[in-house]
Structures are given as structure tokens and as C-alpha cells.
Coordinates of N, CA and C in Angstrom, one line a residue:
Chain A
K71 N 31.7 -8.1 -1.6 CA 30.0 -7.3 -1.8 C 29.3 -8.0 -1.3
Q72 N 28.0 -7.0 -0.6 CA 26.9 -7.4 0.0 C 25.9 -8.0 -1.0
E73 N 25.2 -9.3 -0.6 CA 24.2 -10.2 -1.4 C 23.2 -10.2 -0.6
V74 N 22.0 -9.8 -1.2 CA 20.7 -10.0 -0.3 C 20.1 -11.2 -1.2
T75 N 19.3 -12.6 -0.6 CA 18.3 -13.5 -1.2 C 17.3 -13.6 -0.3
Q76 N 16.1 -13.8 -1.2 CA 14.7 -13.9 -0.7 C 14.4 -14.9 -1.1
I77 N 13.8 -16.0 0.0 CA 13.0 -16.9 -0.6 C 12.0 -17.0 0.5
P78 N 10.7 -17.7 -0.3 CA 10.6 -18.1 -1.7 C 10.4 -17.2 -2.3
A79 N 10.4 -17.1 -3.9 CA 10.7 -16.0 -4.7 C 9.4 -16.1 -4.9
A80 N 8.2 -16.8 -4.9 CA 7.0 -16.8 -4.8 C 6.5 -17.8 -3.7
L81 N 5.4 -17.1 -3.2 CA 4.1 -17.8 -2.2 C 2.7 -17.7 -2.6
S82 N 1.9 -18.6 -2.9 CA 0.5 -18.3 -2.6 C 0.0 -19.2 -2.0
V83 N -1.2 -18.1 -0.8 CA -1.6 -19.1 0.1 C -3.2 -18.6 0.7
P84 N -4.1 -19.1 1.3 CA -5.6 -19.2 0.7 C -5.6 -17.9 1.7
E85 N -6.5 -17.4 2.3 CA -6.9 -16.0 2.7 C -6.6 -16.3 4.3
G86 N -6.0 -15.3 5.3 CA -6.0 -15.7 6.8 C -5.2 -16.3 7.2
E87 N -4.2 -17.0 6.2 CA -2.8 -17.9 6.4 C -2.3 -16.7 7.4
N88 N -1.5 -17.3 8.0 CA -0.4 -16.6 9.0 C 1.3 -17.0 7.9
L89 N 2.0 -16.3 7.2 CA 3.0 -16.6 6.7 C 4.1 -15.9 7.2
V90 N 5.3 -16.3 6.7 CA 6.5 -15.8 6.9 C 8.0 -15.5 5.5
L91 N 8.3 -14.7 5.6 CA 8.6 -14.4 4.3 C 10.4 -14.2 4.4
N92 N 11.4 -14.7 3.9 CA 12.5 -15.0 4.7 C 13.5 -14.1 3.5
C93 N 14.5 -13.3 4.6 CA 15.4 -12.7 4.1 C 17.0 -12.5 4.1
S94 N 18.1 -13.0 3.8 CA 19.2 -13.2 4.4 C 20.4 -12.4 3.1
F95 N 21.3 -12.0 4.3 CA 22.6 -11.2 3.8 C 23.6 -11.6 3.8
T96 N 24.8 -11.6 3.2 CA 25.9 -12.3 3.3 C 26.8 -11.5 4.3
D97 N 26.7 -9.8 4.3 CA 27.5 -9.2 5.5 C 26.8 -9.0 6.7
S98 N 27.0 -9.4 7.4 CA 26.4 -8.4 8.3 C 26.7 -7.6 9.3
A99 N 27.3 -6.4 8.7 CA 27.8 -5.4 9.1 C 26.7 -4.3 8.5
I100 N 25.7 -4.6 9.0 CA 24.4 -3.4 7.9 C 24.6 -2.0 9.1
Y101 N 23.7 -1.4 8.4 CA 23.2 -0.1 9.3 C 21.7 0.0 9.6
N102 N 20.9 -0.9 8.5 CA 19.6 -1.0 9.1 C 19.2 -1.9 7.9
L103 N 17.7 -2.1 8.0 CA 17.3 -2.8 6.7 C 16.0 -2.7 6.7
Q104 N 15.4 -2.4 5.5 CA 13.9 -2.0 5.2 C 13.0 -3.1 4.6
W105 N 12.0 -3.2 4.9 CA 11.1 -4.4 4.2 C 10.3 -3.1 3.6
F106 N 10.0 -3.6 2.1 CA 9.5 -2.7 1.0 C 7.9 -3.7 0.1
R107 N 6.6 -3.0 -0.1 CA 5.9 -3.6 -0.4 C 5.8 -2.8 -2.1
Q108 N 5.7 -3.8 -2.9 CA 5.1 -2.9 -4.5 C 4.8 -3.7 -5.0
D109 N 3.6 -2.6 -5.3 CA 2.4 -3.5 -6.2 C 2.7 -3.4 -7.6
P110 N 2.3 -3.8 -9.0 CA 2.3 -4.1 -10.1 C 2.2 -3.2 -10.7
G111 N 3.6 -2.5 -11.1 CA 3.2 -1.1 -12.1 C 3.6 -0.1 -11.1
K112 N 3.9 -0.3 -10.1 CA 4.2 0.9 -9.1 C 5.3 0.8 -8.2
G113 N 5.1 2.1 -7.4 CA 6.6 2.3 -6.9 C 6.8 1.5 -5.7
L114 N 7.5 1.7 -4.6 CA 7.9 0.6 -3.5 C 7.2 1.7 -2.1
T115 N 6.8 0.8 -1.3 CA 5.8 1.4 -0.2 C 7.0 0.9 1.2
S116 N 7.2 1.7 1.7 CA 8.4 1.1 2.9 C 7.3 0.8 3.8
L117 N 7.3 -0.8 4.2 CA 6.6 -1.1 5.3 C 7.4 -0.5 6.7
L118 N 8.4 -1.5 6.5 CA 9.1 -1.5 8.6 C 10.5 -1.0 8.3
L119 N 11.1 -0.5 9.2 CA 12.4 -0.5 9.4 C 13.4 -0.8 10.4
I120 N 14.1 -1.8 10.1 CA 14.9 -1.9 11.3 C 16.1 -1.6 11.8
Q121 N 16.9 -0.7 13.1 CA 18.1 -0.5 12.6 C 19.2 -1.6 12.9
S122 N 20.3 -1.4 13.0 CA 21.0 -3.0 13.6 C 20.8 -2.8 14.6
S123 N 20.8 -2.1 15.6 CA 20.8 -2.6 17.0 C 19.2 -2.5 17.7
Q124 N 18.0 -3.1 16.4 CA 17.0 -3.3 16.9 C 16.8 -4.6 16.6
R125 N 15.7 -5.4 17.4 CA 15.6 -7.0 17.3 C 14.4 -6.7 16.0
E126 N 13.7 -6.3 16.3 CA 12.4 -6.6 15.6 C 11.6 -5.2 15.5
Q127 N 10.8 -5.1 14.4 CA 9.7 -3.8 14.0 C 8.4 -4.5 13.7
T128 N 7.1 -3.5 14.5 CA 6.0 -4.0 14.3 C 5.3 -3.2 14.2
S129 N 4.3 -3.5 13.1 CA 3.3 -2.2 12.4 C 2.0 -3.6 12.0
G130 N 0.8 -2.8 12.8 CA -0.6 -3.7 12.1 C -0.4 -5.1 12.3
R131 N -0.2 -6.2 11.4 CA -0.3 -7.2 11.2 C 1.1 -7.5 11.1
L132 N 2.3 -7.0 10.7 CA 3.1 -7.1 10.3 C 4.4 -6.6 11.6
N133 N 5.3 -8.4 11.6 CA 6.2 -7.9 12.8 C 7.7 -8.3 11.4
A134 N 8.5 -7.8 11.3 CA 9.8 -7.5 10.8 C 10.7 -8.1 11.9
S135 N 11.5 -9.0 12.0 CA 12.9 -9.9 12.9 C 14.3 -9.3 12.3
L136 N 15.3 -9.1 12.6 CA 16.1 -8.8 12.4 C 17.3 -9.7 13.2
D137 N 18.2 -10.5 12.7 CA 18.8 -11.1 13.5 C 20.6 -10.8 12.2
K138 N 21.0 -9.9 13.0 CA 22.1 -9.8 12.6 C 23.1 -10.5 12.0
S139 N 23.6 -11.2 13.4 CA 25.2 -12.5 13.5 C 24.5 -13.5 12.4
S140 N 23.5 -13.8 12.3 CA 23.4 -14.9 11.2 C 22.7 -14.5 10.3
G141 N 23.0 -13.2 9.7 CA 22.8 -12.6 8.2 C 20.8 -12.9 7.7
R142 N 20.0 -12.6 8.9 CA 18.8 -13.1 8.8 C 17.7 -12.2 9.3
S143 N 16.4 -12.1 8.4 CA 15.5 -11.0 8.9 C 13.9 -11.6 8.1
T144 N 13.4 -11.8 8.9 CA 11.8 -12.1 8.7 C 10.7 -11.5 8.8
L145 N 9.7 -11.0 7.6 CA 8.5 -10.8 7.7 C 7.5 -11.4 7.7
Y146 N 7.2 -11.2 9.1 CA 5.8 -11.9 9.6 C 4.7 -11.2 9.3
I147 N 3.3 -11.9 8.7 CA 2.0 -11.4 8.3 C 1.2 -12.5 9.0
A148 N 0.4 -11.4 9.9 CA -1.0 -12.5 10.3 C -1.7 -11.9 10.0
A149 N -2.9 -13.5 9.8 CA -4.0 -13.2 8.8 C -4.3 -12.5 7.8
S150 N -3.6 -13.2 6.8 CA -3.4 -12.7 5.2 C -4.5 -12.6 4.5
Q151 N -4.5 -11.1 4.3 CA -5.7 -10.5 3.0 C -5.6 -10.7 1.6
P152 N -6.2 -10.5 1.2 CA -6.3 -10.5 -0.9 C -5.6 -9.3 -0.8
G153 N -5.9 -8.4 -0.2 CA -5.2 -7.1 -0.3 C -3.2 -7.3 -0.2
D154 N -3.4 -7.8 0.8 CA -1.5 -8.5 0.9 C -0.6 -8.1 0.0
S155 N -1.5 -9.0 -1.6 CA -0.7 -9.7 -2.5 C 0.1 -8.6 -3.3
A156 N 0.8 -8.7 -3.2 CA 2.1 -7.5 -3.6 C 3.3 -8.5 -4.1
T157 N 4.2 -8.1 -4.4 CA 6.0 -8.4 -4.3 C 6.2 -7.8 -2.8
Y158 N 7.2 -8.4 -2.2 CA 8.2 -8.0 -0.9 C 9.5 -7.9 -0.5
L159 N 10.0 -7.1 -0.9 CA 11.3 -6.8 -1.1 C 12.3 -6.1 0.6
C160 N 13.3 -6.9 0.4 CA 13.7 -6.7 1.5 C 15.3 -6.0 0.8
A161 N 15.6 -5.0 1.5 CA 16.8 -4.1 1.5 C 17.4 -3.5 2.7
V162 N 19.1 -3.7 2.2 CA 20.0 -3.7 3.3 C 20.8 -2.4 3.2
L163 N 20.9 -1.6 4.0 CA 22.2 -0.8 3.9 C 23.3 -0.6 4.5
K164 N 24.1 -0.6 4.2 CA 25.5 -1.1 4.3 C 26.2 -0.4 5.8
N165 N 26.1 1.1 5.5 CA 26.5 1.8 6.2 C 26.1 3.5 5.9
A166 N 26.0 4.4 6.6 CA 25.2 5.2 6.7 C 25.5 6.7 5.0
G167 N 26.5 6.0 4.5 CA 26.8 6.8 3.3 C 26.3 6.0 2.3
N168 N 25.8 4.9 2.1 CA 25.9 3.6 1.2 C 24.9 3.4 0.6
M169 N 24.1 2.9 -1.0 CA 23.4 2.9 -0.9 C 22.6 1.5 -0.4
L170 N 21.2 1.1 -0.6 CA 20.6 -0.2 -0.6 C 20.9 -1.2 -1.8
T171 N 20.9 -2.3 -1.1 CA 20.9 -3.4 -1.7 C 19.8 -4.5 -1.6
F172 N 19.3 -4.5 -2.9 CA 17.8 -5.2 -2.8 C 18.0 -6.9 -3.0
G173 N 16.8 -7.6 -1.9 CA 16.9 -8.9 -3.0 C 16.4 -8.8 -4.0
G174 N 15.9 -10.0 -4.4 CA 15.0 -10.4 -5.6 C 13.5 -9.9 -5.9
G175 N 13.3 -10.3 -4.5 CA 12.2 -10.2 -3.8 C 11.1 -11.6 -3.8
T176 N 10.1 -11.3 -3.1 CA 8.9 -12.2 -3.1 C 7.5 -11.9 -3.2
R177 N 7.3 -12.9 -4.6 CA 5.9 -12.2 -4.7 C 5.0 -13.4 -4.4
L178 N 3.7 -12.4 -3.7 CA 3.1 -12.9 -2.7 C 1.7 -12.8 -3.5
M179 N 0.9 -14.5 -3.5 CA -0.3 -14.2 -3.7 C -1.6 -14.8 -2.4
V180 N -2.4 -13.9 -2.5 CA -3.6 -14.2 -1.0 C -4.5 -14.6 -1.8
K181 N -5.1 -15.9 -1.9 CA -6.5 -16.1 -2.9 C -7.9 -16.1 -1.7
P182 N -8.3 -15.8 -2.3 CA -9.8 -15.6 -1.5 C -10.0 -16.8 -1.2
Chain B
G266 N 4.2 8.8 6.8 CA 5.2 8.9 6.3 C 6.1 9.6 5.4
A267 N 7.0 9.9 5.3 CA 7.3 11.2 4.3 C 6.8 10.9 2.5
V268 N 6.4 11.3 1.6 CA 6.2 11.0 0.1 C 7.0 12.0 -0.7
V269 N 7.1 10.4 -1.9 CA 8.2 11.0 -2.5 C 7.1 11.3 -4.0
S270 N 7.2 12.1 -4.8 CA 6.3 12.3 -5.9 C 6.8 11.8 -7.3
Q271 N 6.7 11.5 -8.9 CA 7.7 11.2 -9.8 C 6.9 12.1 -10.6
H272 N 7.3 12.5 -12.2 CA 6.4 13.1 -12.9 C 7.3 13.0 -14.2
P273 N 6.5 12.7 -15.4 CA 5.3 12.1 -15.2 C 5.2 10.7 -15.2
S274 N 4.1 9.9 -14.9 CA 3.8 8.4 -14.5 C 4.3 7.8 -15.6
R275 N 3.6 8.1 -17.0 CA 3.9 7.6 -18.4 C 4.5 8.3 -19.1
V276 N 4.8 7.9 -20.1 CA 5.7 8.7 -21.4 C 6.0 7.7 -22.4
I277 N 5.6 8.4 -23.4 CA 6.0 7.9 -24.4 C 6.4 8.9 -25.9
C278 N 7.8 8.1 -26.5 CA 8.3 9.2 -27.2 C 9.2 8.4 -27.6
K279 N 10.1 8.7 -29.3 CA 10.1 8.5 -30.2 C 11.8 8.7 -30.3
S280 N 12.4 7.5 -30.5 CA 13.6 7.5 -30.5 C 14.2 9.1 -31.2
G281 N 15.3 8.6 -30.7 CA 16.2 10.0 -30.8 C 15.8 11.1 -30.0
T282 N 14.8 11.5 -29.1 CA 14.3 12.6 -28.5 C 15.0 12.3 -27.3
S283 N 14.1 13.6 -26.5 CA 15.0 13.3 -24.9 C 13.5 13.5 -24.2
V284 N 13.7 12.8 -22.7 CA 13.0 13.0 -22.0 C 13.0 13.3 -20.4
K285 N 12.2 14.1 -19.5 CA 12.9 14.1 -18.3 C 11.7 13.6 -17.7
I286 N 12.6 13.3 -16.4 CA 11.6 12.8 -15.1 C 11.9 13.8 -13.9
E287 N 11.0 13.9 -13.3 CA 10.9 15.1 -12.5 C 10.7 13.9 -10.9
C288 N 10.8 14.1 -9.5 CA 11.5 13.6 -8.7 C 11.5 14.4 -7.6
R289 N 10.3 14.5 -6.7 CA 10.2 15.9 -5.7 C 10.0 15.1 -4.6
S290 N 10.7 15.1 -3.3 CA 10.6 14.8 -1.8 C 9.3 15.9 -1.6
L291 N 7.9 15.8 -1.6 CA 6.6 16.7 -0.7 C 7.0 17.5 0.6
D292 N 7.2 16.9 1.7 CA 7.1 17.1 2.9 C 8.4 16.8 3.6
F293 N 9.7 17.1 3.0 CA 11.1 17.0 3.6 C 11.6 17.4 2.6
Q294 N 13.1 17.2 3.1 CA 14.6 17.8 2.5 C 15.2 16.6 2.2
A295 N 15.6 16.3 0.7 CA 16.6 15.2 0.9 C 17.4 15.8 0.1
T296 N 19.0 15.9 0.8 CA 19.6 15.9 0.4 C 20.2 14.9 -0.4
T297 N 19.9 13.9 -0.5 CA 20.1 12.3 -1.4 C 19.3 11.9 -2.3
M298 N 19.4 11.6 -3.5 CA 18.4 11.2 -3.9 C 19.1 10.1 -4.7
F299 N 17.8 8.4 -5.3 CA 18.3 7.6 -6.1 C 17.7 7.8 -7.3
W300 N 18.3 7.1 -8.1 CA 17.9 6.3 -9.4 C 17.8 5.2 -9.7
Y301 N 16.8 4.7 -9.9 CA 16.4 3.2 -10.2 C 15.9 2.8 -11.6
R302 N 16.5 1.6 -11.7 CA 15.4 1.1 -13.4 C 15.6 -0.1 -12.4
Q303 N 14.1 -0.7 -13.4 CA 13.6 -1.7 -13.1 C 13.2 -2.4 -14.4
F304 N 13.6 -3.7 -14.3 CA 12.7 -4.3 -15.6 C 11.6 -5.6 -15.4
P305 N 10.7 -5.8 -15.8 CA 9.6 -6.8 -15.8 C 10.3 -7.6 -14.5
K306 N 9.3 -8.2 -13.7 CA 9.7 -9.4 -13.0 C 10.8 -9.3 -12.1
Q307 N 11.9 -8.3 -12.2 CA 13.5 -8.3 -11.3 C 12.9 -7.0 -10.3
S308 N 14.7 -7.6 -9.7 CA 14.4 -6.3 -8.9 C 15.0 -4.8 -9.1
L309 N 15.2 -4.0 -8.1 CA 15.4 -2.5 -8.3 C 17.3 -2.5 -8.9
M310 N 17.5 -2.0 -10.0 CA 19.0 -1.8 -10.5 C 19.7 -0.1 -10.3
L311 N 20.5 -0.2 -9.4 CA 20.8 1.1 -8.5 C 21.3 2.2 -10.0
M312 N 20.6 3.4 -10.3 CA 21.7 3.8 -11.6 C 22.3 4.5 -11.3
A313 N 22.0 5.5 -10.5 CA 23.0 6.6 -9.4 C 22.2 7.6 -8.5
T314 N 23.5 7.9 -7.1 CA 23.4 9.0 -6.7 C 23.4 9.9 -6.6
S315 N 22.2 11.0 -6.3 CA 22.2 12.3 -6.4 C 22.5 12.8 -5.3
N316 N 23.3 13.9 -5.3 CA 23.4 15.0 -4.3 C 23.2 16.4 -4.4
E317 N 22.4 17.1 -3.4 CA 22.2 17.9 -4.1 C 23.4 18.8 -4.1
G318 N 23.1 19.5 -5.2 CA 24.4 21.0 -5.6 C 26.0 20.1 -5.8
S319 N 25.8 18.7 -6.1 CA 26.9 18.3 -6.5 C 26.5 17.2 -7.7
K320 N 27.3 17.1 -8.4 CA 27.8 16.1 -9.4 C 27.1 14.2 -8.6
A321 N 26.2 13.8 -9.7 CA 25.7 12.4 -9.1 C 26.7 11.8 -9.7
T322 N 26.6 10.7 -8.8 CA 27.2 9.1 -8.9 C 27.3 8.1 -9.6
Y323 N 27.5 8.1 -10.4 CA 26.9 6.7 -11.3 C 27.4 5.3 -10.8
E324 N 26.8 4.5 -11.4 CA 27.1 2.9 -11.0 C 27.6 2.5 -12.4
Q325 N 28.8 1.6 -11.8 CA 29.5 1.2 -13.4 C 28.7 0.2 -14.2
G326 N 28.5 0.8 -15.7 CA 28.0 0.1 -16.5 C 26.8 1.3 -17.2
V327 N 26.7 2.3 -16.1 CA 25.3 4.0 -16.7 C 26.0 4.6 -16.9
E328 N 25.7 4.6 -18.4 CA 26.1 6.1 -19.1 C 25.7 7.1 -18.7
K329 N 26.6 8.1 -18.3 CA 26.5 9.7 -17.1 C 25.5 10.5 -18.8
D330 N 26.2 10.4 -19.6 CA 26.1 11.4 -21.1 C 25.0 10.8 -21.7
K331 N 24.1 10.1 -21.1 CA 22.7 9.2 -21.7 C 21.8 9.6 -20.8
F332 N 22.2 9.6 -19.5 CA 21.6 9.6 -18.6 C 21.7 10.7 -17.7
L333 N 21.0 12.0 -17.5 CA 21.6 13.4 -16.8 C 20.9 13.2 -15.8
I334 N 21.5 13.4 -14.3 CA 20.9 13.7 -13.1 C 21.0 14.7 -12.8
N335 N 20.4 15.5 -12.5 CA 20.6 17.3 -11.9 C 19.6 17.1 -10.6
H336 N 20.1 18.0 -9.6 CA 19.9 17.4 -8.4 C 19.6 19.0 -7.7
A337 N 19.1 20.0 -8.3 CA 19.1 21.3 -8.7 C 18.7 21.3 -7.0
S338 N 18.2 21.1 -6.2 CA 17.6 21.9 -4.6 C 17.2 20.8 -4.0
L339 N 17.0 20.6 -2.8 CA 16.6 19.3 -2.0 C 15.7 18.9 -1.9
T340 N 14.9 19.3 -2.7 CA 13.2 18.3 -2.8 C 13.2 18.5 -3.9
L341 N 13.7 18.8 -5.6 CA 14.0 18.0 -6.6 C 15.1 17.6 -7.1
S342 N 15.3 16.3 -8.0 CA 16.0 15.6 -8.6 C 15.6 16.0 -10.8
T343 N 16.4 15.9 -10.9 CA 15.5 15.0 -12.6 C 16.7 14.5 -13.5
L344 N 16.1 13.6 -14.0 CA 16.5 12.4 -14.7 C 16.4 12.4 -16.2
T345 N 17.2 13.2 -16.9 CA 17.3 12.9 -18.7 C 17.3 12.3 -19.5
V346 N 16.9 11.4 -19.9 CA 17.2 10.2 -21.0 C 17.6 11.1 -22.1
T347 N 18.9 10.9 -22.7 CA 19.3 12.1 -24.0 C 18.9 10.5 -24.9
S348 N 18.4 10.9 -26.3 CA 18.8 10.5 -27.2 C 18.1 9.1 -27.3
A349 N 17.1 8.7 -26.8 CA 15.9 7.5 -26.1 C 16.4 6.8 -27.2
H350 N 16.3 5.5 -27.2 CA 16.4 4.7 -27.8 C 15.1 3.5 -27.4
P351 N 14.3 2.6 -27.9 CA 13.6 1.6 -27.6 C 14.5 0.5 -26.8
E352 N 15.7 0.2 -26.6 CA 16.1 -0.7 -25.3 C 16.0 0.2 -23.8
D353 N 15.5 2.2 -24.4 CA 15.6 2.5 -22.6 C 14.3 2.3 -22.0
S354 N 13.6 1.6 -23.1 CA 12.1 1.6 -23.1 C 12.5 1.1 -20.9
S355 N 11.2 0.9 -20.2 CA 11.8 0.1 -18.6 C 11.0 1.7 -17.3
F356 N 11.1 1.0 -16.5 CA 10.4 1.4 -15.2 C 10.7 2.3 -14.4
Y357 N 11.4 3.4 -14.4 CA 12.4 4.2 -13.6 C 12.1 4.5 -12.3
I358 N 12.4 4.3 -11.1 CA 11.7 4.5 -10.3 C 13.0 5.5 -9.3
C359 N 12.3 6.7 -8.5 CA 13.3 7.8 -8.0 C 12.8 7.3 -6.2
S360 N 14.0 7.4 -5.3 CA 13.9 7.6 -4.0 C 14.5 8.6 -3.5
A361 N 14.4 8.9 -2.1 CA 14.6 10.0 -1.7 C 14.6 9.4 0.2
R362 N 16.3 10.2 0.6 CA 16.9 9.5 1.2 C 16.6 10.7 3.0
T363 N 15.5 10.4 3.8 CA 15.4 11.3 5.0 C 16.6 11.7 5.3
P364 N 16.9 12.7 6.1 CA 17.6 13.4 7.2 C 17.5 13.0 8.4
G365 N 18.5 12.8 9.1 CA 18.8 12.3 10.3 C 19.0 11.1 10.4
L366 N 19.9 10.5 11.8 CA 20.6 8.8 11.6 C 19.3 7.8 10.7
A367 N 18.1 8.2 10.7 CA 17.6 6.8 10.3 C 17.6 6.6 8.8
Y368 N 17.9 7.2 7.9 CA 18.9 6.8 7.0 C 17.7 6.5 6.2
E369 N 16.1 6.3 6.4 CA 15.4 5.8 5.8 C 14.9 6.0 3.9
Q370 N 14.6 5.2 3.7 CA 14.8 6.1 2.2 C 13.0 5.7 1.9
Y371 N 12.9 6.4 1.0 CA 10.9 6.8 0.2 C 11.0 6.2 -0.7
F372 N 10.6 6.0 -1.6 CA 10.6 6.0 -3.2 C 8.9 6.4 -3.8
G373 N 9.4 7.3 -5.2 CA 8.4 7.6 -5.8 C 7.7 6.5 -6.6
P374 N 6.4 6.6 -7.2 CA 5.3 6.0 -7.5 C 5.9 5.1 -9.1
G375 N 7.5 5.7 -9.9 CA 7.5 5.1 -10.6 C 7.2 6.1 -12.1
T376 N 8.2 6.2 -13.2 CA 7.4 6.3 -14.4 C 8.0 5.0 -15.3
R377 N 7.0 4.8 -16.5 CA 6.8 3.9 -17.2 C 7.5 4.4 -18.6
L378 N 8.8 4.6 -18.6 CA 9.3 4.8 -20.4 C 9.0 4.0 -21.1
T379 N 8.1 4.1 -22.1 CA 8.4 3.5 -23.7 C 8.8 4.8 -24.6
V380 N 9.7 3.6 -25.5 CA 10.2 4.3 -26.5 C 10.1 3.6 -27.6
T381 N 9.4 4.4 -28.7 CA 8.9 3.8 -30.0 C 9.6 3.7 -30.9

């Protein structure tokens, strides 16, 4: 059974810092991995999707990497801003017909 | 990106009544939609997978007679909470999977259900 773990569970940084969020998964046979952002009381916003054949994806100040063999992904946020404060969730898809398995999330607070 | 809407965003109902939540994919056709439940400060828990034109597949421990799911078209899935109880109070989120090989999921904004 696939298990997804996110470390740290919570993180507080001053504005302007670069930071890395970690996601690990136990079964390396995945189809893709998605990073999401969730604001309090809101749904999930898809940030980046990495296919199993890819090593990284970039969108603006966000960069997600995938090391399938070691079962790890990182989300790098450059020059963090208070507006980046949210919970970040990673989720893996085992195969095309399956459902996402979510990590517990990292609650990020960026202080002005 | 693809947009998924949910309606209503908040609903308060009395115990014993039924509540219907709609999930729509606005700019793409979704053959598969998912329904999740989320408790405060916890991650999402998958309740069921909904395929257009067929019966939903429920996760273990989810009562299919209590949480009725109908995926009547390629852009609409509904979740009906029947005979609601206070313990059904939660945040319900749907998602829709884009067609094609990417299998990317897009999520709705969620529905906050409070049962009094």
C-alpha cells in the first residue's frame, strides 16, 4: 500500500527566504506526482504535475523535482512571500486508473 | 488550467434531512470524478470514485446508501448526504480528472456542511 509522507508538518519562515518542502513515497512505481496548495477553508489548487518520466517541473517561483528511484519529491519555493502562506500537499498516482494518495501536508507560514 | 466548481459552498441543515452537493467541470469533460472528505487540519480522505454513466466505487468504510453519488453527465457529479447527522459535518471536496494521458486532477473549492 502506497504511503506518502511530508516533512516538515509545519514551517515558518521570514519573507524572502528560499525554502524546500519534502515529500516521500514508499512505492516508487508511480504514474505521476502532483503538488497542490490549499488555503484555509478552500479547495486545492494544482501547482505542478510531474510525470514519472520527468525529473522536474517549473512554474514561476516554484520548482518541483522527482527522484522516483528514491521515492522522493521536493517543492522549492524561491523568494517566499506572505501570500505563499498555505498548506502544501503532494499526491501520487500509482497508475492511470487509480486514485491519488495524499501526504499529510506542510503548513507554511511566511512572515512579513 | 481546468476549472471545477462546487455548489453550494456552505450549507447548514437539520439532522435527518438530505443535502445535495453538485460538482461541475466547467471547461472540460470529466469521465471520472472523485469525492473527498476533509476534517480540520487533516489531509483529504477519498470517499468514492465516480465514473460517468456507471455506479460509483466507494472506499472501504464509506456507506454507499448514506452518501449517494450520481455522475449523470461528463460535466456533473452529485453527492447526496442522506439522513444527515451532526457527525456528517465536514468539508467535502470533489475533483475531476482531465482526459488524456496526463491524468491530472483539478479540485473544486469545497462545500462546508454543518448538520445541526
